[in-house]
CSV table of C-alpha atoms in Angstrom, one decimal:
chain,number,residue,atom,x,y,z
A,1001,MET,CA,0.0,0.0,0.0
A,1002,PRO,CA,1.4,3.4,-0.9
A,1003,HIS,CA,2.2,6.1,1.7
A,1004,ALA,CA,-0.6,8.6,2.0
A,1005,GLY,CA,0.4,12.2,1.8
A,1006,THR,CA,-0.2,15.1,4.2
A,1007,LEU,CA,-1.0,18.2,2.3
A,1008,ALA,CA,-0.9,21.7,3.7
A,1009,LEU,CA,-1.9,24.9,1.9
A,1010,ARG,CA,-1.0,28.1,3.8
A,1011,HIS,CA,-2.3,31.5,2.8
A,1012,VAL,CA,-2.2,30.7,-0.9
A,1013,HIS,CA,-2.9,33.6,-3.2
A,1014,LYS,CA,-2.9,33.4,-7.0
A,1015,THR,CA,-3.3,36.1,-9.7
A,1016,TYR,CA,-3.2,36.2,-13.5
A,1017,PRO,CA,-2.2,39.3,-15.5
A,1018,VAL,CA,-5.2,40.7,-17.4
A,1019,ASP,CA,-4.7,43.9,-19.5
A,1020,GLY,CA,-1.5,44.6,-17.6
A,1021,ARG,CA,-3.2,44.3,-14.2
A,1022,PRO,CA,-3.2,41.4,-11.7
A,1023,LEU,CA,-6.6,39.7,-11.5
A,1024,PRO,CA,-7.0,37.8,-8.2
A,1025,ILE,CA,-8.0,34.2,-8.8
A,1026,LEU,CA,-7.4,32.7,-5.3
A,1027,SER,CA,-7.3,34.5,-2.0
A,1028,ASP,CA,-5.9,33.3,1.3
A,1029,ILE,CA,-6.5,29.6,0.8
A,1030,THR,CA,-5.6,27.8,4.0
A,1031,LEU,CA,-6.4,24.1,4.3
A,1032,SER,CA,-4.8,21.0,5.8
A,1033,ILE,CA,-5.6,17.5,4.5
A,1034,ALA,CA,-4.7,14.5,6.6
A,1035,PRO,CA,-3.1,11.3,5.2
A,1036,GLY,CA,-5.7,9.0,3.6
A,1037,GLU,CA,-8.5,11.7,3.8
A,1038,PHE,CA,-10.9,12.2,1.0
A,1039,VAL,CA,-11.7,15.9,0.6
A,1040,SER,CA,-14.3,17.2,-1.9
A,1041,ILE,CA,-14.2,20.8,-3.2
A,1042,VAL,CA,-17.3,22.4,-4.6
A,1043,GLY,CA,-18.1,25.8,-5.9
A,1044,ALA,CA,-19.5,27.8,-8.8
A,1045,SER,CA,-17.6,28.1,-12.1
A,1046,GLY,CA,-14.8,30.6,-11.8
A,1047,CYS,CA,-14.1,30.1,-8.1
A,1048,GLY,CA,-10.6,28.7,-8.7
A,1049,LYS,CA,-11.2,25.0,-8.0
A,1050,SER,CA,-9.2,23.7,-11.0
A,1051,THR,CA,-6.6,26.4,-10.5
A,1052,LEU,CA,-6.0,25.1,-7.0
A,1053,LEU,CA,-5.5,21.6,-8.3
A,1054,ARG,CA,-3.0,22.9,-10.9
A,1055,LEU,CA,-1.0,24.4,-8.1
A,1056,VAL,CA,-1.1,21.2,-6.0
A,1057,ILE,CA,-0.1,19.0,-9.0
A,1058,GLY,CA,2.8,21.4,-9.7
A,1059,LEU,CA,1.7,22.6,-13.2
A,1060,GLU,CA,2.1,26.2,-12.0
A,1061,ASP,CA,4.4,27.7,-9.4
A,1062,ASP,CA,3.7,31.4,-9.7
A,1063,TYR,CA,1.7,32.0,-6.5
A,1064,GLN,CA,2.0,33.5,-3.0
A,1065,GLY,CA,1.9,31.3,0.2
A,1066,GLU,CA,3.0,27.7,0.7
A,1067,ILE,CA,1.8,24.4,-0.6
A,1068,LEU,CA,3.5,21.6,1.3
A,1069,LEU,CA,3.4,17.8,0.8
A,1070,ASP,CA,4.7,16.0,3.9
A,1071,GLY,CA,6.3,19.2,5.0
A,1072,GLN,CA,8.2,19.9,1.8
A,1073,ARG,CA,7.2,22.7,-0.6
A,1074,ILE,CA,5.8,21.4,-3.9
A,1075,VAL,CA,8.0,22.2,-6.8
A,1076,GLY,CA,7.0,21.0,-10.3
A,1077,THR,CA,5.2,17.8,-11.1
A,1078,SER,CA,6.2,14.5,-9.4
A,1079,LEU,CA,5.2,10.8,-9.3
A,1080,ASP,CA,3.9,11.3,-5.8
A,1081,ARG,CA,0.9,13.3,-7.2
A,1082,GLY,CA,-1.5,11.8,-9.7
A,1083,ILE,CA,-4.3,13.6,-11.5
A,1084,VAL,CA,-7.5,12.5,-13.4
A,1085,PHE,CA,-9.2,15.1,-15.6
A,1086,GLN,CA,-12.8,15.3,-16.9
A,1087,GLU,CA,-11.6,14.0,-20.3
A,1088,HIS,CA,-9.8,10.7,-20.0
A,1089,ARG,CA,-7.0,11.8,-22.3
A,1090,LEU,CA,-6.0,8.3,-23.5
A,1091,PHE,CA,-3.9,7.8,-26.5
A,1092,PRO,CA,-6.2,6.3,-29.1
A,1093,TRP,CA,-3.4,4.2,-30.8
A,1094,LEU,CA,-2.4,2.5,-27.5
A,1095,THR,CA,-4.1,-0.4,-25.8
A,1096,VAL,CA,-5.5,-0.2,-22.3
A,1097,GLU,CA,-2.4,-1.8,-20.8
A,1098,GLN,CA,-0.1,0.5,-22.8
A,1099,ASN,CA,-2.1,3.6,-21.7
A,1100,VAL,CA,-1.9,2.5,-18.1
A,1101,GLY,CA,1.8,1.8,-18.5
A,1102,LEU,CA,2.5,5.4,-19.5
A,1103,GLY,CA,2.1,6.3,-15.8
A,1104,LEU,CA,5.3,4.3,-15.2
A,1105,LEU,CA,7.3,6.0,-17.9
A,1106,ASN,CA,9.7,7.6,-15.5
A,1107,SER,CA,9.5,4.9,-12.8
A,1108,PRO,CA,12.7,3.2,-11.6
A,1109,LEU,CA,10.9,-0.2,-11.6
A,1110,SER,CA,12.1,-3.1,-13.6
A,1111,ALA,CA,10.2,-4.2,-16.7
A,1112,ALA,CA,8.7,-7.2,-14.8
A,1113,GLU,CA,7.7,-5.0,-11.9
A,1114,LYS,CA,6.0,-2.5,-14.3
A,1115,ARG,CA,4.1,-5.3,-16.0
A,1116,GLU,CA,2.9,-6.5,-12.6
A,1117,ALA,CA,1.9,-3.0,-11.5
A,1118,VAL,CA,-0.1,-2.5,-14.7
A,1119,GLN,CA,-2.0,-5.7,-14.4
A,1120,HIS,CA,-2.7,-5.0,-10.7
A,1121,HIS,CA,-4.2,-1.6,-11.5
A,1122,ILE,CA,-6.2,-2.8,-14.5
A,1123,ALA,CA,-7.7,-5.4,-12.1
A,1124,LEU,CA,-8.2,-2.7,-9.4
A,1125,VAL,CA,-10.5,-0.7,-11.7
A,1126,GLY,CA,-12.3,-3.8,-12.9
A,1127,LEU,CA,-11.0,-4.0,-16.5
A,1128,GLN,CA,-9.5,-7.5,-16.6
A,1129,GLY,CA,-10.0,-8.9,-20.1
A,1130,PHE,CA,-9.7,-5.5,-21.7
A,1131,GLU,CA,-5.9,-5.2,-21.6
A,1132,LYS,CA,-5.5,-5.4,-25.4
A,1133,THR,CA,-8.5,-3.1,-26.1
A,1134,HIS,CA,-8.1,0.3,-27.7
A,1135,PRO,CA,-10.0,3.4,-26.3
A,1136,HIS,CA,-12.5,3.6,-29.2
A,1137,GLN,CA,-13.7,0.2,-28.2
A,1138,LEU,CA,-14.5,1.4,-24.6
A,1139,SER,CA,-17.4,3.3,-23.1
A,1140,GLY,CA,-16.8,6.6,-21.5
A,1141,GLY,CA,-17.0,5.1,-18.1
A,1142,MET,CA,-14.5,2.4,-19.0
A,1143,SER,CA,-12.1,5.0,-20.4
A,1144,GLN,CA,-12.2,6.9,-17.2
A,1145,ARG,CA,-11.4,3.7,-15.3
A,1146,VAL,CA,-8.3,3.4,-17.5
A,1147,ALA,CA,-7.4,7.1,-16.7
A,1148,ILE,CA,-7.8,6.3,-12.9
A,1149,ALA,CA,-5.6,3.2,-13.3
A,1150,ARG,CA,-2.9,5.3,-15.1
A,1151,ALA,CA,-2.9,7.9,-12.4
A,1152,LEU,CA,-2.6,5.3,-9.6
A,1153,VAL,CA,-0.1,2.9,-11.2
A,1154,ASN,CA,2.9,4.7,-9.8
A,1155,ARG,CA,1.4,4.6,-6.3
A,1156,PRO,CA,1.2,8.3,-5.7
A,1157,GLU,CA,0.7,9.8,-2.2
A,1158,ILE,CA,-2.2,12.0,-3.4
A,1159,LEU,CA,-4.7,11.6,-6.2
A,1160,LEU,CA,-6.3,14.7,-7.6
A,1161,LEU,CA,-9.6,14.4,-9.5
A,1162,ASP,CA,-10.8,17.3,-11.6
A,1163,GLU,CA,-14.5,16.7,-12.4
A,1164,PRO,CA,-13.6,13.1,-13.5
A,1165,PHE,CA,-17.2,12.0,-14.0
A,1166,GLY,CA,-18.7,15.3,-15.3
A,1167,ALA,CA,-19.1,14.1,-18.9
A,1168,LEU,CA,-20.8,10.8,-18.0
A,1169,ASP,CA,-24.5,9.9,-17.8
A,1170,ALA,CA,-26.1,9.8,-14.4
A,1171,MET,CA,-26.2,6.0,-14.0
A,1172,THR,CA,-22.6,5.6,-15.1
A,1173,ARG,CA,-21.6,8.4,-12.9
A,1174,ALA,CA,-23.2,6.9,-9.8
A,1175,HIS,CA,-21.6,3.6,-10.5
A,1176,LEU,CA,-18.1,5.1,-10.9
A,1177,GLN,CA,-18.6,7.0,-7.7
A,1178,GLN,CA,-19.1,3.7,-5.9
A,1179,GLU,CA,-16.0,2.3,-7.7
A,1180,LEU,CA,-13.9,5.3,-6.8
A,1181,HIS,CA,-14.9,4.9,-3.2
A,1182,ARG,CA,-13.9,1.2,-3.3
A,1183,ILE,CA,-10.5,2.1,-4.9
A,1184,TRP,CA,-9.9,4.8,-2.3
A,1185,GLN,CA,-10.5,2.3,0.5
A,1186,ALA,CA,-8.3,-0.3,-1.2
A,1187,GLU,CA,-5.4,2.0,-1.9
A,1188,GLY,CA,-5.6,4.1,1.3
A,1189,ILE,CA,-4.2,7.3,-0.4
A,1190,THR,CA,-5.2,10.9,0.0
A,1191,MET,CA,-7.8,12.0,-2.5
A,1192,ILE,CA,-9.0,15.5,-3.5
A,1193,LEU,CA,-12.0,15.8,-5.7
A,1194,VAL,CA,-13.2,18.9,-7.5
A,1195,THR,CA,-16.8,18.7,-8.6
A,1196,HIS,CA,-20.0,20.7,-9.3
A,1197,ASP,CA,-22.1,17.9,-8.0
A,1198,VAL,CA,-22.9,18.4,-4.3
A,1199,GLU,CA,-24.3,14.9,-3.9
A,1200,GLU,CA,-21.2,13.4,-5.3
A,1201,ALA,CA,-19.1,15.6,-3.0
A,1202,VAL,CA,-21.0,14.4,0.1
A,1203,TYR,CA,-21.2,10.7,-1.1
A,1204,LEU,CA,-17.4,10.5,-1.3
A,1205,GLY,CA,-15.9,13.2,0.9
A,1206,ASP,CA,-14.9,13.1,4.6
A,1207,ARG,CA,-15.2,16.9,4.3
A,1208,VAL,CA,-16.7,19.2,1.7
A,1209,VAL,CA,-14.8,22.5,1.1
A,1210,VAL,CA,-17.2,25.1,-0.3
A,1211,MET,CA,-15.6,27.8,-2.3
A,1212,GLU,CA,-16.9,31.2,-3.5
A,1213,PRO,CA,-15.6,33.3,-6.5
A,1214,ARG,CA,-14.2,36.7,-7.2
A,1215,PRO,CA,-11.6,35.9,-6.0
A,1216,GLY,CA,-11.8,32.2,-5.2
A,1217,ARG,CA,-11.7,31.6,-1.4
A,1218,ILE,CA,-13.0,29.1,1.1
A,1219,ARG,CA,-16.5,30.0,2.3
A,1220,ARG,CA,-17.0,27.1,4.6
A,1221,ILE,CA,-15.7,23.5,5.3
A,1222,VAL,CA,-18.6,21.1,6.0
A,1223,PRO,CA,-17.7,17.8,7.9
A,1224,VAL,CA,-19.6,14.9,6.5
A,1225,GLY,CA,-19.3,12.5,9.5
A,1226,LEU,CA,-21.3,9.6,7.9
A,1227,ALA,CA,-20.2,6.0,8.0
A,1228,HIS,CA,-19.5,4.2,4.7
A,1229,PRO,CA,-21.2,2.9,2.6
A,1230,ARG,CA,-23.4,5.9,2.4
A,1231,GLN,CA,-27.1,5.8,1.3
A,1232,ARG,CA,-28.1,8.8,-0.8
A,1233,VAL,CA,-31.7,8.6,0.5
A,1234,ASP,CA,-30.7,8.4,4.1
A,1235,PRO,CA,-32.1,11.4,6.1
A,1236,ALA,CA,-28.7,12.1,7.6
A,1237,PHE,CA,-27.1,12.1,4.1
A,1238,VAL,CA,-29.8,14.5,2.8
A,1239,ARG,CA,-29.3,16.8,5.8
A,1240,VAL,CA,-25.6,17.2,5.0
A,1241,LYS,CA,-26.3,17.7,1.3
A,1242,ASP,CA,-28.9,20.4,2.1
A,1243,ASP,CA,-26.4,22.0,4.5
A,1244,VAL,CA,-23.9,22.3,1.7
A,1245,LEU,CA,-26.5,23.5,-0.9
A,1246,ARG,CA,-27.6,26.3,1.5
A,1247,GLU,CA,-24.1,27.8,1.0
A,1248,PHE,CA,-25.1,28.4,-2.6
A,1249,ALA,CA,-28.3,30.3,-1.7
A,1250,GLY,CA,-26.7,33.2,0.2
A,1251,PRO,CA,-27.7,36.8,0.3
A,1252,ALA,CA,-26.6,37.5,-3.3
A,1253,SER,CA,-29.4,35.3,-4.6
A,1254,ALA,CA,-32.0,37.6,-3.1
A,1255,HIS,CA,-30.8,40.4,-5.4
A,1256,ALA,CA,-30.8,38.5,-8.6
A,1257,GLU,CA,-32.6,40.0,-11.6
A,1258,PRO,CA,-36.2,38.7,-12.0
A,1259,PRO,CA,-36.8,36.6,-15.2
A,1260,LEU,CA,-38.5,38.0,-18.3
A,1261,ARG,CA,-41.9,36.5,-19.0
A,1262,PRO,CA,-44.2,36.8,-22.0
A,1263,VAL,CA,-46.8,39.5,-22.0
A,1264,PRO,CA,-50.4,38.3,-22.6
A,1265,PRO,CA,-51.7,39.4,-26.1
A,1266,HIS,CA,-54.1,41.9,-24.7
A,1267,ALA,CA,-51.5,43.6,-22.4
A,1268,ASP,CA,-49.8,46.9,-23.2
A,1269,ALA,CA,-46.0,46.8,-23.3
A,1270,SER,CA,-43.4,49.2,-24.5
A,1271,ILE,CA,-41.3,46.2,-25.8
A,1272,ALA,CA,-43.6,44.1,-28.0
A,1273,GLY,CA,-44.2,40.7,-26.5
A,1274,TRP,CA,-42.1,41.1,-23.3
A,1275,HIS,CA,-42.0,43.0,-20.1
A,1276,PHE,CA,-40.1,42.8,-16.8
A,1277,ALA,CA,-41.7,40.6,-14.2
A,1278,VAL,CA,-42.5,42.5,-11.0
């Protein structure tokens, strides 16, 4: 079993230059994640969730504050951090086992050890018998399983998941959530999931980090505190989900513009066919 990483983010700020001025993207992100913990991050589009993952994976290093893995500052990408994106990003000309094997490209393992690791992780995601299959012969859910196996094959300390099931249908998504939970328990590593799906966040996470935009910052951290396996219709589960959802119905929603609605044919209106609802 791989070593599970301890991740600490301390007063992280991130800006991008826009028209010669710094545009704040993340503001004062402070978060500690324990070894083996599953943390879900939710928030509206533009709140910096994916940017935060890019900083943790090491794709960007231009930020203020500290991001530490096991007490060491993260510098660049590394085999100790894996990532799965919304698109599976498999190479279409490679088989399942070859795609998974790419995760070991820079590994010091011997050829035999690499073959064993690939076979183990293909079995871990339930794709035995599909080793010689190409991506075009797989469903979307199966392709994401391959992407998860590829990210796990080098036994990272942390697995980052950026909307990994966002492009899948509801039934496939629910099934893969169960599978991801099984894999997390089997591997025992730290996982961080970014998602727009609050139910998914509560189903998988030990904690749900709610972010808000402009600039992206942590609004609240909601502990889930429910035993596994979780039942989505359980009243305790529904209460936690509703607690998170209430964070998206804050004071700003009360000031939203009312919708337009059609004007009845006999009504008088300065704009033909439409008027503002009152």
